[in-house]
Amino acid sequence: PPGLIVPLLPFAGAFVALLGWWSTLGASNDRVWQPDVAMLPSAEIEGEIVTLRNIRSFSYRSETDYTPRWYDKSFDLRQLDTLDLIAVYWMGDAIAHTILSFGFAGEQIAISIEARKEQDEAYSAFAGFFRRYELYYVVADESDLIGLRASYRDPPEDVYLYRTNAPPERLRHLFLEYVTKIDELNDRPEFYNTATTNCTTNIVMHIQAIGPQVPLSWKMLASGYFPELAYERGSLDQSLPFDALRQQSHINERARAADGADDFSRRIRDNLPGVP
């Protein structure tokens, strides 16, 4: 009724004004960042050689007590031969943080898509819907990304590592798609979004970008089931039922035993299904 509409007009006006202000918020690389996301990775491509800059390789004593280290390294695309899917669980089976790790003749580089937090800023999934955080691609050693989650988070998170069977040419396209995005974020920062621009939806976006298109599934949003979806579509080792594959792909004990070792990546893969 008209009599009810008039009192609501001020609230509607305030909402429109708030929405207009929110839409003007712009992502930025120029903020006071937390130390673990302080350096923005970048890449240079010269023929078959890709040089990654600001690779993270922290040494942890606890989740918040660590020695920072960043370095640059070059990789030969002709040696890119493996891709592993890493899924990390901390709150049940439905939600996981997903990471891809690219293997260059046994040398791994892992890339984790995350929210870039400012100093004294805590992560909130709810706030992540509303342009609170910038989008950040952590390019790191596995001993950093996996070791942190398996050994130094309190409580430790459950980490699973699956070898994919993607062919080398597809790996090359996917890696270069990642590299292109990493460089784009240097020039055109973007916002992280809990639902649409996160660790799993962006993996799907990159896979879709290199084609062929893969059918969408609710398991892409309920990220804890993303490895099961990959198995159902034939992208993971098929020699075992998925439940058995998942059980054998749990690597926490291996990661803790290999903590600080130079051959961390090799040791966490010992006797994993699909890994020679």
mmCIF file of C-alpha atoms in Angstrom:
data_model
loop_
_atom_site.group_PDB
_atom_site.id
_atom_site.type_symbol
_atom_site.label_atom_id
_atom_site.label_comp_id
_atom_site.label_asym_id
_atom_site.label_seq_id
_atom_site.Cartn_x
_atom_site.Cartn_y
_atom_site.Cartn_z
ATOM 1 C CA PRO A 1 0.000 0.000 0.000
ATOM 2 C CA PRO A 2 1.180 3.580 -0.674
ATOM 3 C CA GLY A 3 1.079 4.389 3.036
ATOM 4 C CA LEU A 4 3.757 1.784 3.707
ATOM 5 C CA ILE A 5 6.015 2.854 0.855
ATOM 6 C CA VAL A 6 6.611 6.447 2.008
ATOM 7 C CA PRO A 7 8.299 5.548 5.345
ATOM 8 C CA LEU A 8 10.578 3.147 3.495
ATOM 9 C CA LEU A 9 11.840 5.719 1.009
ATOM 10 C CA PRO A 10 14.705 7.031 3.240
ATOM 11 C CA PHE A 11 15.949 3.471 3.762
ATOM 12 C CA ALA A 12 15.756 2.749 0.039
ATOM 13 C CA GLY A 13 17.682 5.935 -0.687
ATOM 14 C CA ALA A 14 20.355 5.016 1.840
ATOM 15 C CA PHE A 15 20.657 1.551 0.330
ATOM 16 C CA VAL A 16 21.052 2.940 -3.184
ATOM 17 C CA ALA A 17 23.687 5.399 -1.938
ATOM 18 C CA LEU A 18 25.561 2.592 -0.175
ATOM 19 C CA LEU A 19 25.396 0.407 -3.285
ATOM 20 C CA GLY A 20 26.699 3.281 -5.392
ATOM 21 C CA TRP A 21 29.618 3.847 -3.003
ATOM 22 C CA TRP A 22 30.415 0.122 -2.904
ATOM 23 C CA SER A 23 30.484 -0.077 -6.706
ATOM 24 C CA THR A 24 33.138 2.656 -6.836
ATOM 25 C CA LEU A 25 35.586 0.733 -4.639
ATOM 26 C CA GLY A 26 38.665 -0.142 -6.635
ATOM 27 C CA ALA A 27 41.199 -2.907 -6.052
ATOM 28 C CA SER A 28 44.763 -1.784 -5.327
ATOM 29 C CA ASN A 29 48.269 -3.183 -4.986
ATOM 30 C CA ASP A 30 49.268 -0.208 -2.824
ATOM 31 C CA ARG A 31 48.334 -1.136 0.719
ATOM 32 C CA VAL A 32 50.155 -2.164 3.899
ATOM 33 C CA TRP A 33 50.062 -5.934 3.456
ATOM 34 C CA GLN A 34 50.623 -8.781 5.856
ATOM 35 C CA PRO A 35 54.183 -10.139 5.496
ATOM 36 C CA ASP A 36 53.149 -13.445 3.869
ATOM 37 C CA VAL A 37 51.517 -11.593 0.952
ATOM 38 C CA ALA A 38 53.766 -8.531 0.915
ATOM 39 C CA MET A 39 55.531 -9.323 -2.368
ATOM 40 C CA LEU A 40 53.568 -9.524 -5.598
ATOM 41 C CA PRO A 41 54.727 -12.348 -7.895
ATOM 42 C CA SER A 42 55.435 -11.660 -11.554
ATOM 43 C CA ALA A 43 56.732 -13.543 -14.579
ATOM 44 C CA GLU A 44 58.875 -13.033 -17.653
ATOM 45 C CA ILE A 45 58.724 -15.293 -20.715
ATOM 46 C CA GLU A 46 61.634 -15.625 -23.125
ATOM 47 C CA GLY A 47 61.039 -18.421 -25.600
ATOM 48 C CA GLU A 48 60.754 -21.649 -23.618
ATOM 49 C CA ILE A 49 62.022 -20.098 -20.360
ATOM 50 C CA VAL A 50 59.651 -18.639 -17.772
ATOM 51 C CA THR A 51 61.218 -16.681 -14.923
ATOM 52 C CA LEU A 52 59.036 -16.387 -11.839
ATOM 53 C CA ARG A 53 59.817 -13.580 -9.420
ATOM 54 C CA ASN A 54 58.932 -13.359 -5.737
ATOM 55 C CA ILE A 55 58.492 -17.074 -5.115
ATOM 56 C CA ARG A 56 57.650 -17.549 -1.440
ATOM 57 C CA SER A 57 59.739 -19.959 0.621
ATOM 58 C CA PHE A 58 59.136 -19.202 4.310
ATOM 59 C CA SER A 59 60.601 -21.211 7.185
ATOM 60 C CA TYR A 60 57.948 -21.647 9.877
ATOM 61 C CA ARG A 61 58.212 -22.071 13.621
ATOM 62 C CA SER A 62 54.460 -21.515 13.992
ATOM 63 C CA GLU A 63 51.730 -20.108 11.757
ATOM 64 C CA THR A 64 52.601 -16.557 12.828
ATOM 65 C CA ASP A 65 56.308 -16.958 13.617
ATOM 66 C CA TYR A 66 58.408 -17.449 10.500
ATOM 67 C CA THR A 67 61.471 -16.336 8.591
ATOM 68 C CA PRO A 68 60.454 -14.705 5.291
ATOM 69 C CA ARG A 69 62.303 -15.590 2.108
ATOM 70 C CA TRP A 70 61.478 -14.658 -1.477
ATOM 71 C CA TYR A 71 63.462 -15.635 -4.537
ATOM 72 C CA ASP A 72 63.383 -15.720 -8.344
ATOM 73 C CA LYS A 73 63.787 -18.814 -10.489
ATOM 74 C CA SER A 74 63.608 -19.799 -14.160
ATOM 75 C CA PHE A 75 61.735 -22.840 -15.480
ATOM 76 C CA ASP A 76 61.990 -24.548 -18.853
ATOM 77 C CA LEU A 77 58.561 -25.218 -20.355
ATOM 78 C CA ARG A 78 59.989 -28.232 -22.164
ATOM 79 C CA GLN A 79 60.492 -29.891 -18.768
ATOM 80 C CA LEU A 80 56.921 -29.338 -17.546
ATOM 81 C CA ASP A 81 55.581 -32.868 -17.212
ATOM 82 C CA THR A 82 53.263 -33.214 -14.195
ATOM 83 C CA LEU A 83 50.362 -31.480 -12.492
ATOM 84 C CA ASP A 84 49.148 -32.286 -8.990
ATOM 85 C CA LEU A 85 45.923 -31.211 -7.316
ATOM 86 C CA ILE A 86 46.230 -30.447 -3.601
ATOM 87 C CA ALA A 87 43.119 -30.198 -1.414
ATOM 88 C CA VAL A 88 43.271 -28.885 2.154
ATOM 89 C CA TYR A 89 40.431 -29.446 4.658
ATOM 90 C CA TRP A 90 39.821 -27.746 7.993
ATOM 91 C CA MET A 91 36.036 -27.676 8.486
ATOM 92 C CA GLY A 92 34.510 -30.897 7.208
ATOM 93 C CA ASP A 93 34.259 -32.513 3.798
ATOM 94 C CA ALA A 94 32.337 -29.859 1.862
ATOM 95 C CA ILE A 95 34.897 -27.033 1.900
ATOM 96 C CA ALA A 96 38.551 -27.277 0.891
ATOM 97 C CA HIS A 97 41.311 -24.953 -0.209
ATOM 98 C CA THR A 98 42.646 -26.152 -3.548
ATOM 99 C CA ILE A 99 46.157 -25.648 -4.895
ATOM 100 C CA LEU A 100 47.827 -26.682 -8.144
ATOM 101 C CA SER A 101 51.453 -27.787 -8.233
ATOM 102 C CA PHE A 102 53.351 -27.875 -11.536
ATOM 103 C CA GLY A 103 56.251 -30.303 -11.906
ATOM 104 C CA PHE A 104 59.316 -29.554 -14.034
ATOM 105 C CA ALA A 105 61.281 -32.809 -14.227
ATOM 106 C CA GLY A 106 60.730 -33.378 -10.503
ATOM 107 C CA GLU A 107 61.044 -29.751 -9.459
ATOM 108 C CA GLN A 108 57.742 -28.410 -8.126
ATOM 109 C CA ILE A 109 56.251 -24.928 -8.092
ATOM 110 C CA ALA A 110 52.888 -24.542 -6.342
ATOM 111 C CA ILE A 111 50.326 -21.799 -6.927
ATOM 112 C CA SER A 112 47.621 -21.030 -4.391
ATOM 113 C CA ILE A 113 44.834 -18.525 -5.149
ATOM 114 C CA GLU A 114 44.020 -16.581 -1.995
ATOM 115 C CA ALA A 115 42.687 -13.389 -0.436
ATOM 116 C CA ARG A 116 45.389 -10.757 0.066
ATOM 117 C CA LYS A 117 45.036 -9.423 3.596
ATOM 118 C CA GLU A 118 46.223 -6.084 4.919
ATOM 119 C CA GLN A 119 48.160 -5.660 8.144
ATOM 120 C CA ASP A 120 45.945 -6.439 11.171
ATOM 121 C CA GLU A 121 43.159 -7.701 8.881
ATOM 122 C CA ALA A 122 41.576 -11.094 9.584
ATOM 123 C CA TYR A 123 39.972 -13.286 6.947
ATOM 124 C CA SER A 124 36.192 -13.537 6.950
ATOM 125 C CA ALA A 125 34.322 -15.584 4.360
ATOM 126 C CA PHE A 126 31.357 -13.222 4.753
ATOM 127 C CA ALA A 127 33.492 -10.115 4.207
ATOM 128 C CA GLY A 128 34.939 -11.805 1.139
ATOM 129 C CA PHE A 129 31.631 -11.277 -0.648
ATOM 130 C CA PHE A 130 31.995 -7.494 -0.379
ATOM 131 C CA ARG A 131 35.297 -6.353 -1.907
ATOM 132 C CA ARG A 132 37.212 -6.585 1.360
ATOM 133 C CA TYR A 133 40.279 -8.371 -0.040
ATOM 134 C CA GLU A 134 42.357 -8.235 -3.178
ATOM 135 C CA LEU A 135 42.968 -11.375 -5.231
ATOM 136 C CA TYR A 136 46.437 -12.861 -4.732
ATOM 137 C CA TYR A 137 48.266 -15.753 -6.395
ATOM 138 C CA VAL A 138 50.799 -17.230 -3.971
ATOM 139 C CA VAL A 139 53.666 -18.705 -6.010
ATOM 140 C CA ALA A 140 55.614 -20.833 -3.565
ATOM 141 C CA ASP A 141 57.653 -23.869 -2.677
ATOM 142 C CA GLU A 142 55.578 -26.837 -1.577
ATOM 143 C CA SER A 143 57.512 -26.923 1.687
ATOM 144 C CA ASP A 144 55.943 -23.524 2.412
ATOM 145 C CA LEU A 145 52.347 -23.987 1.244
ATOM 146 C CA ILE A 146 51.949 -27.624 2.308
ATOM 147 C CA GLY A 147 54.252 -27.539 5.324
ATOM 148 C CA LEU A 148 52.392 -24.571 6.796
ATOM 149 C CA ARG A 149 49.036 -26.303 6.582
ATOM 150 C CA ALA A 150 50.099 -29.815 7.605
ATOM 151 C CA SER A 151 52.496 -28.929 10.400
ATOM 152 C CA TYR A 152 52.092 -25.363 11.663
ATOM 153 C CA ARG A 153 48.411 -24.457 11.540
ATOM 154 C CA ASP A 154 46.745 -25.016 14.919
ATOM 155 C CA PRO A 155 45.037 -27.386 14.597
ATOM 156 C CA PRO A 156 46.780 -28.877 11.550
ATOM 157 C CA GLU A 157 44.717 -29.077 8.385
ATOM 158 C CA ASP A 158 44.227 -32.278 6.395
ATOM 159 C CA VAL A 159 46.203 -32.200 3.145
ATOM 160 C CA TYR A 160 45.603 -34.511 0.176
ATOM 161 C CA LEU A 161 47.766 -34.655 -2.949
ATOM 162 C CA TYR A 162 46.475 -36.172 -6.205
ATOM 163 C CA ARG A 163 48.485 -36.742 -9.371
ATOM 164 C CA THR A 164 46.509 -35.712 -12.442
ATOM 165 C CA ASN A 165 46.921 -37.351 -15.835
ATOM 166 C CA ALA A 166 46.855 -34.138 -17.901
ATOM 167 C CA PRO A 167 49.055 -34.397 -21.034
ATOM 168 C CA PRO A 168 52.171 -32.162 -21.252
ATOM 169 C CA GLU A 169 50.764 -29.862 -23.945
ATOM 170 C CA ARG A 170 47.707 -29.131 -21.820
ATOM 171 C CA LEU A 171 49.943 -28.535 -18.797
ATOM 172 C CA ARG A 172 51.902 -25.987 -20.809
ATOM 173 C CA HIS A 173 48.753 -24.062 -21.793
ATOM 174 C CA LEU A 174 47.434 -24.132 -18.227
ATOM 175 C CA PHE A 175 50.725 -22.959 -16.716
ATOM 176 C CA LEU A 176 50.987 -20.102 -19.203
ATOM 177 C CA GLU A 177 47.372 -19.175 -18.464
ATOM 178 C CA TYR A 178 48.320 -18.907 -14.780
ATOM 179 C CA VAL A 179 51.436 -16.895 -15.602
ATOM 180 C CA THR A 180 49.419 -14.482 -17.722
ATOM 181 C CA LYS A 181 46.957 -13.907 -14.877
ATOM 182 C CA ILE A 182 49.772 -13.366 -12.373
ATOM 183 C CA ASP A 183 51.231 -10.638 -14.574
ATOM 184 C CA GLU A 184 47.820 -9.064 -15.202
ATOM 185 C CA LEU A 185 47.297 -8.644 -11.454
ATOM 186 C CA ASN A 186 50.448 -6.526 -11.302
ATOM 187 C CA ASP A 187 48.897 -3.988 -13.668
ATOM 188 C CA ARG A 188 45.191 -4.489 -12.976
ATOM 189 C CA PRO A 189 44.506 -5.678 -9.415
ATOM 190 C CA GLU A 190 41.202 -7.419 -8.779
ATOM 191 C CA PHE A 191 39.050 -8.256 -5.793
ATOM 192 C CA TYR A 192 38.800 -11.703 -4.281
ATOM 193 C CA ASN A 193 35.237 -12.994 -3.901
ATOM 194 C CA THR A 194 34.291 -15.843 -1.597
ATOM 195 C CA ALA A 195 31.832 -17.301 -4.118
ATOM 196 C CA THR A 196 32.989 -16.324 -7.591
ATOM 197 C CA THR A 197 36.717 -15.523 -7.525
ATOM 198 C CA ASN A 198 38.392 -17.971 -5.182
ATOM 199 C CA CYS A 199 40.856 -20.850 -5.017
ATOM 200 C CA THR A 200 38.639 -23.300 -6.921
ATOM 201 C CA THR A 201 36.482 -21.162 -9.208
ATOM 202 C CA ASN A 202 39.622 -19.553 -10.624
ATOM 203 C CA ILE A 203 41.157 -22.970 -11.297
ATOM 204 C CA VAL A 204 38.007 -23.780 -13.267
ATOM 205 C CA MET A 205 38.241 -20.414 -15.044
ATOM 206 C CA HIS A 206 41.795 -21.174 -16.150
ATOM 207 C CA ILE A 207 40.854 -24.674 -17.310
ATOM 208 C CA GLN A 208 37.916 -23.282 -19.274
ATOM 209 C CA ALA A 209 40.186 -20.643 -20.828
ATOM 210 C CA ILE A 210 42.488 -23.214 -22.414
ATOM 211 C CA GLY A 211 39.556 -25.342 -23.649
ATOM 212 C CA PRO A 212 37.785 -27.509 -24.313
ATOM 213 C CA GLN A 213 34.963 -26.293 -22.081
ATOM 214 C CA VAL A 214 34.149 -28.583 -19.171
ATOM 215 C CA PRO A 215 30.564 -28.912 -17.873
ATOM 216 C CA LEU A 216 29.879 -26.957 -14.705
ATOM 217 C CA SER A 217 28.999 -28.805 -11.499
ATOM 218 C CA TRP A 218 27.959 -27.957 -7.957
ATOM 219 C CA LYS A 219 31.172 -29.699 -6.883
ATOM 220 C CA MET A 220 33.084 -26.709 -8.252
ATOM 221 C CA LEU A 221 31.400 -24.542 -5.609
ATOM 222 C CA ALA A 222 31.450 -27.127 -2.812
ATOM 223 C CA SER A 223 35.212 -27.227 -3.239
ATOM 224 C CA GLY A 224 35.765 -30.150 -0.904
ATOM 225 C CA TYR A 225 34.257 -32.370 -3.597
ATOM 226 C CA PHE A 226 36.392 -30.939 -6.400
ATOM 227 C CA PRO A 227 38.891 -33.869 -6.290
ATOM 228 C CA GLU A 228 35.965 -36.307 -6.529
ATOM 229 C CA LEU A 229 34.701 -34.410 -9.565
ATOM 230 C CA ALA A 230 38.151 -34.590 -11.149
ATOM 231 C CA TYR A 231 38.149 -38.356 -10.515
ATOM 232 C CA GLU A 232 34.677 -38.790 -12.001
ATOM 233 C CA ARG A 233 35.827 -37.011 -15.156
ATOM 234 C CA GLY A 234 38.887 -39.227 -15.519
ATOM 235 C CA SER A 235 41.495 -36.602 -14.559
ATOM 236 C CA LEU A 236 42.936 -38.556 -11.608
ATOM 237 C CA ASP A 237 44.371 -42.059 -11.234
ATOM 238 C CA GLN A 238 41.651 -44.611 -11.971
ATOM 239 C CA SER A 239 43.354 -47.740 -10.602
ATOM 240 C CA LEU A 240 41.499 -47.418 -7.267
ATOM 241 C CA PRO A 241 37.964 -46.494 -6.198
ATOM 242 C CA PHE A 242 37.893 -42.831 -5.206
ATOM 243 C CA ASP A 243 37.505 -43.503 -1.466
ATOM 244 C CA ALA A 244 40.650 -45.653 -1.509
ATOM 245 C CA LEU A 245 42.489 -43.106 -3.647
ATOM 246 C CA ARG A 246 41.561 -40.346 -1.208
ATOM 247 C CA GLN A 247 42.719 -42.359 1.783
ATOM 248 C CA GLN A 248 46.092 -43.084 0.185
ATOM 249 C CA SER A 249 46.519 -39.462 -0.950
ATOM 250 C CA HIS A 250 46.517 -38.049 2.602
ATOM 251 C CA ILE A 251 50.046 -36.678 3.108
ATOM 252 C CA ASN A 252 50.135 -35.068 6.574
ATOM 253 C CA GLU A 253 52.440 -37.674 8.111
ATOM 254 C CA ARG A 254 54.786 -37.514 5.130
ATOM 255 C CA ALA A 255 54.799 -33.690 5.253
ATOM 256 C CA ARG A 256 55.624 -33.594 8.953
ATOM 257 C CA ALA A 257 58.396 -36.166 8.513
ATOM 258 C CA ALA A 258 59.859 -34.210 5.578
ATOM 259 C CA ASP A 259 59.635 -30.778 7.242
ATOM 260 C CA GLY A 260 62.790 -28.808 6.499
ATOM 261 C CA ALA A 261 64.150 -31.417 4.078
ATOM 262 C CA ASP A 262 65.632 -30.343 0.745
ATOM 263 C CA ASP A 263 63.728 -33.184 -0.951
ATOM 264 C CA PHE A 264 60.380 -32.309 0.681
ATOM 265 C CA SER A 265 58.449 -32.594 -2.600
ATOM 266 C CA ARG A 266 59.846 -36.026 -3.403
ATOM 267 C CA ARG A 267 59.228 -37.395 0.078
ATOM 268 C CA ILE A 268 55.580 -36.325 0.300
ATOM 269 C CA ARG A 269 54.974 -38.239 -2.961
ATOM 270 C CA ASP A 270 56.541 -41.524 -1.870
ATOM 271 C CA ASN A 271 54.168 -44.379 -2.797
ATOM 272 C CA LEU A 272 51.316 -42.089 -3.811
ATOM 273 C CA PRO A 273 48.875 -43.555 -6.374
ATOM 274 C CA GLY A 274 49.749 -42.551 -9.918
ATOM 275 C CA VAL A 275 53.235 -41.279 -8.988
ATOM 276 C CA PRO A 276 56.075 -43.344 -10.503
#
